[in-house]
Amino acid sequence: MPGPVLDRRLLLQLGGAAGLLAACTPAAPGPAPSATAAPSWSPPAQPMAFPAGFVWGAATSAFQVEGSTTADGRGPSIWDTFAARPGTIRDGSTGDPAADHYRLWESDLDLIKDLGLPAYRFSVAWPRIQPTGSGRVNQAGVDFYRRLVDGLLTRGIHPAITLYHWDLPQPLQDAGGWAVRDTAERFGEYAAIVFDALRDVDATWLTINEPKTTAFVGYRWGSHAPGISDVDQAAAAVHHQLLGHGRAVSAFRAGGGAGGIGIALNLIPVYPVDRGADPASVRVDAVENRLFLDPVLLGTYPDDAIGREAGQLPADRDAFEALVQDGDLDAISAPLDHLAIQYYGVTGVDDAGNQVPIYPTSAATWQQVHPEGLYDLLMDLLIDYPDAPPLVITENGIPDPTPEGSTDDPERREFLRAHLQQAARAIGDGVQLTGYYAWSLLDNFEWAEGMTQRWGLVRVDFDTQERTPKASAQWYSSVVRANAVAPS
Ligand code: GCO
């Protein structure tokens, strides 16, 4: 890997750093990032074609779109609790009604069909399936996802199903959340329930969405649920989420379900701003990328991620190692059918291991936009993890430039175009990339930003819940139809 740094959402926490990034938009030209020292690439004059069978889709997650947080026996999740706490969400919004998808799911599936998208990624809300996170199954919750999946299948749309997109049942948090090992075991049991209910469905299964964001933003910086600021709990949350992933993979294999399974990792190329920053950027890469990739793909933890040197996660290393029991890494590294990558951008790193803006940001100040970073990332994975399973990009996108948004969104179209070109380029250079899901299908609840950032291909009027495809959605449809991305 070129060398990754702080999680994108860390910037939300580092008030000063976020302000700095905002002030630097677009970033002042700095020293040439080492990984892109080669002359910049230009797309060919002809459309770039994707392989036959390439899977195109758009993504959402349960808490961000569903609303109806108390309907049909759903239990409370950590995001309900967190959002209800004053000052946690920029506009004071909660997960209700969000995009009201729990009630509008049928017309939303029609919309996906109308846009000609062959695949849809959504997540299952654990507290709808097990309201207390363990034990009793809530059949009404199971039935909702059965209807959703059947609705997709009857429309000829492939389901990509995430088991955990951050909405931990609150009772499990009360018992320690991801900082304790039991939560991994509970997750394995929950996964088995969902597999059992949907075992006939040929789906792209994803276990945990972005364990890094939960660990670092939820447990280290406290700006996401559960709102904890404790670096040792953050490190524990890394291991226990990965262990939960391993338990879910094992449940999937034991149940003999159709489809394939993988994990969704948000990865971020980090470019040292100069040679002096090389050592810190290697450590930051360890924290941001290899701390997740190595255990899943190689069955080992990197030895340079945790410690007190510049760029490292400053947790107690002995305490972390004591959490890793015999057999854990075997479970975590069980073979996968696909590895899901979520790519939003890159960051620079200085010699002190700090995140430094080197590219322009989007309206999300953590997002330094650099499409060639996607190519760098995919090629680095090919080189560093030659035995990795096929890759699928399960998130990539950009918010509207203003909170009000507009259905005329040329920025999103050009963002998607540039990233798809880099994806096609990487495929041409040997990367086995099998699919791409834009984030997001709908404008939705953007976590601590509430409803103030609109990431959808489809605009949602949050007063009326009316959906209107943005220009980028129409453009994306044409790419999907052509299975190719044109130069302009
Ligand atoms: C994620 C995210 C999405 C965000 C998106 C924009 O998995 O990172 O799950 O939920 O909305 O990344 O920040």
PDB file of C-alpha atoms in Angstrom, residues 164 178 180-181 183-185 187-188 207-212 214-216 234-250 262-266 286-287 289-297 299-302 320 324 327-334 336 339:
ATOM      1  CA  TYR A 164     -23.851  -5.031  10.161  1.00  0.00           C
ATOM      2  CA  TRP A 178     -17.547  -4.281  20.470  1.00  0.00           C
ATOM      3  CA  VAL A 180     -16.019  -7.117  24.621  1.00  0.00           C
ATOM      4  CA  ARG A 181     -15.596 -10.512  23.052  1.00  0.00           C
ATOM      5  CA  THR A 183     -20.440  -9.266  21.041  1.00  0.00           C
ATOM      6  CA  ALA A 184     -18.506 -11.198  18.391  1.00  0.00           C
ATOM      7  CA  GLU A 185     -20.217 -14.393  19.489  1.00  0.00           C
ATOM      8  CA  PHE A 187     -22.925 -11.419  15.970  1.00  0.00           C
ATOM      9  CA  GLY A 188     -22.164 -14.949  14.787  1.00  0.00           C
ATOM     10  CA  THR A 207     -20.391  -9.276   7.206  1.00  0.00           C
ATOM     11  CA  ILE A 208     -19.229  -6.019   8.805  1.00  0.00           C
ATOM     12  CA  ASN A 209     -19.248  -2.605   7.176  1.00  0.00           C
ATOM     13  CA  GLU A 210     -16.107  -0.567   7.823  1.00  0.00           C
ATOM     14  CA  PRO A 211     -14.882  -1.997  11.129  1.00  0.00           C
ATOM     15  CA  LYS A 212     -12.323   0.803  11.117  1.00  0.00           C
ATOM     16  CA  THR A 214     -16.746   1.885  14.152  1.00  0.00           C
ATOM     17  CA  ALA A 215     -13.519   1.294  16.067  1.00  0.00           C
ATOM     18  CA  PHE A 216     -11.892   4.655  15.523  1.00  0.00           C
ATOM     19  CA  ALA A 234     -11.041   1.140  20.017  1.00  0.00           C
ATOM     20  CA  ALA A 235      -8.301  -1.450  19.583  1.00  0.00           C
ATOM     21  CA  ALA A 236     -10.484  -4.087  21.219  1.00  0.00           C
ATOM     22  CA  ALA A 237     -13.325  -3.134  18.885  1.00  0.00           C
ATOM     23  CA  VAL A 238     -11.038  -3.838  15.929  1.00  0.00           C
ATOM     24  CA  HIS A 239     -10.345  -7.369  17.064  1.00  0.00           C
ATOM     25  CA  HIS A 240     -13.860  -8.197  18.165  1.00  0.00           C
ATOM     26  CA  GLN A 241     -15.460  -6.948  14.965  1.00  0.00           C
ATOM     27  CA  LEU A 242     -13.001  -8.992  12.934  1.00  0.00           C
ATOM     28  CA  LEU A 243     -13.701 -11.987  15.127  1.00  0.00           C
ATOM     29  CA  GLY A 244     -17.419 -11.410  14.594  1.00  0.00           C
ATOM     30  CA  HIS A 245     -16.714 -11.387  10.866  1.00  0.00           C
ATOM     31  CA  GLY A 246     -14.952 -14.733  11.236  1.00  0.00           C
ATOM     32  CA  ARG A 247     -17.862 -16.184  13.190  1.00  0.00           C
ATOM     33  CA  ALA A 248     -20.285 -15.029  10.499  1.00  0.00           C
ATOM     34  CA  VAL A 249     -18.198 -16.574   7.722  1.00  0.00           C
ATOM     35  CA  SER A 250     -18.158 -19.836   9.616  1.00  0.00           C
ATOM     36  CA  GLY A 262     -16.862 -11.120   2.310  1.00  0.00           C
ATOM     37  CA  ILE A 263     -16.191  -8.074   4.471  1.00  0.00           C
ATOM     38  CA  ALA A 264     -16.443  -4.361   3.537  1.00  0.00           C
ATOM     39  CA  LEU A 265     -13.261  -2.427   4.344  1.00  0.00           C
ATOM     40  CA  ASN A 266     -12.788   1.284   3.837  1.00  0.00           C
ATOM     41  CA  ALA A 286      -0.596  -0.058   9.113  1.00  0.00           C
ATOM     42  CA  VAL A 287      -3.315   1.574  11.221  1.00  0.00           C
ATOM     43  CA  ASN A 289      -5.286  -0.471   6.078  1.00  0.00           C
ATOM     44  CA  ARG A 290      -3.063  -3.336   7.125  1.00  0.00           C
ATOM     45  CA  LEU A 291      -4.628  -3.628  10.593  1.00  0.00           C
ATOM     46  CA  PHE A 292      -7.702  -4.873   8.728  1.00  0.00           C
ATOM     47  CA  LEU A 293      -6.315  -6.395   5.540  1.00  0.00           C
ATOM     48  CA  ASP A 294      -3.583  -8.507   7.138  1.00  0.00           C
ATOM     49  CA  PRO A 295      -5.733 -10.416   9.633  1.00  0.00           C
ATOM     50  CA  VAL A 296      -8.474 -11.011   7.059  1.00  0.00           C
ATOM     51  CA  LEU A 297      -6.220 -11.972   4.146  1.00  0.00           C
ATOM     52  CA  GLY A 299      -4.134 -14.342   9.284  1.00  0.00           C
ATOM     53  CA  THR A 300      -1.713 -12.006  11.086  1.00  0.00           C
ATOM     54  CA  TYR A 301      -1.821  -8.567  12.662  1.00  0.00           C
ATOM     55  CA  PRO A 302       0.827  -6.114  11.436  1.00  0.00           C
ATOM     56  CA  PHE A 320      -4.447  -5.859  22.541  1.00  0.00           C
ATOM     57  CA  VAL A 324      -6.260 -12.487  20.540  1.00  0.00           C
ATOM     58  CA  GLY A 327      -7.791 -19.866  16.789  1.00  0.00           C
ATOM     59  CA  ASP A 328      -9.008 -16.274  16.426  1.00  0.00           C
ATOM     60  CA  LEU A 329      -6.787 -15.431  13.490  1.00  0.00           C
ATOM     61  CA  ASP A 330      -7.679 -18.677  11.754  1.00  0.00           C
ATOM     62  CA  ALA A 331     -11.340 -17.749  12.073  1.00  0.00           C
ATOM     63  CA  ILE A 332     -10.727 -14.182  10.905  1.00  0.00           C
ATOM     64  CA  SER A 333      -8.733 -15.330   7.865  1.00  0.00           C
ATOM     65  CA  ALA A 334     -11.162 -18.014   6.692  1.00  0.00           C
ATOM     66  CA  LEU A 336     -13.677 -15.342   1.393  1.00  0.00           C
ATOM     67  CA  LEU A 339     -13.309  -8.558  -0.648  1.00  0.00           C
TER      68      LEU A 339
END
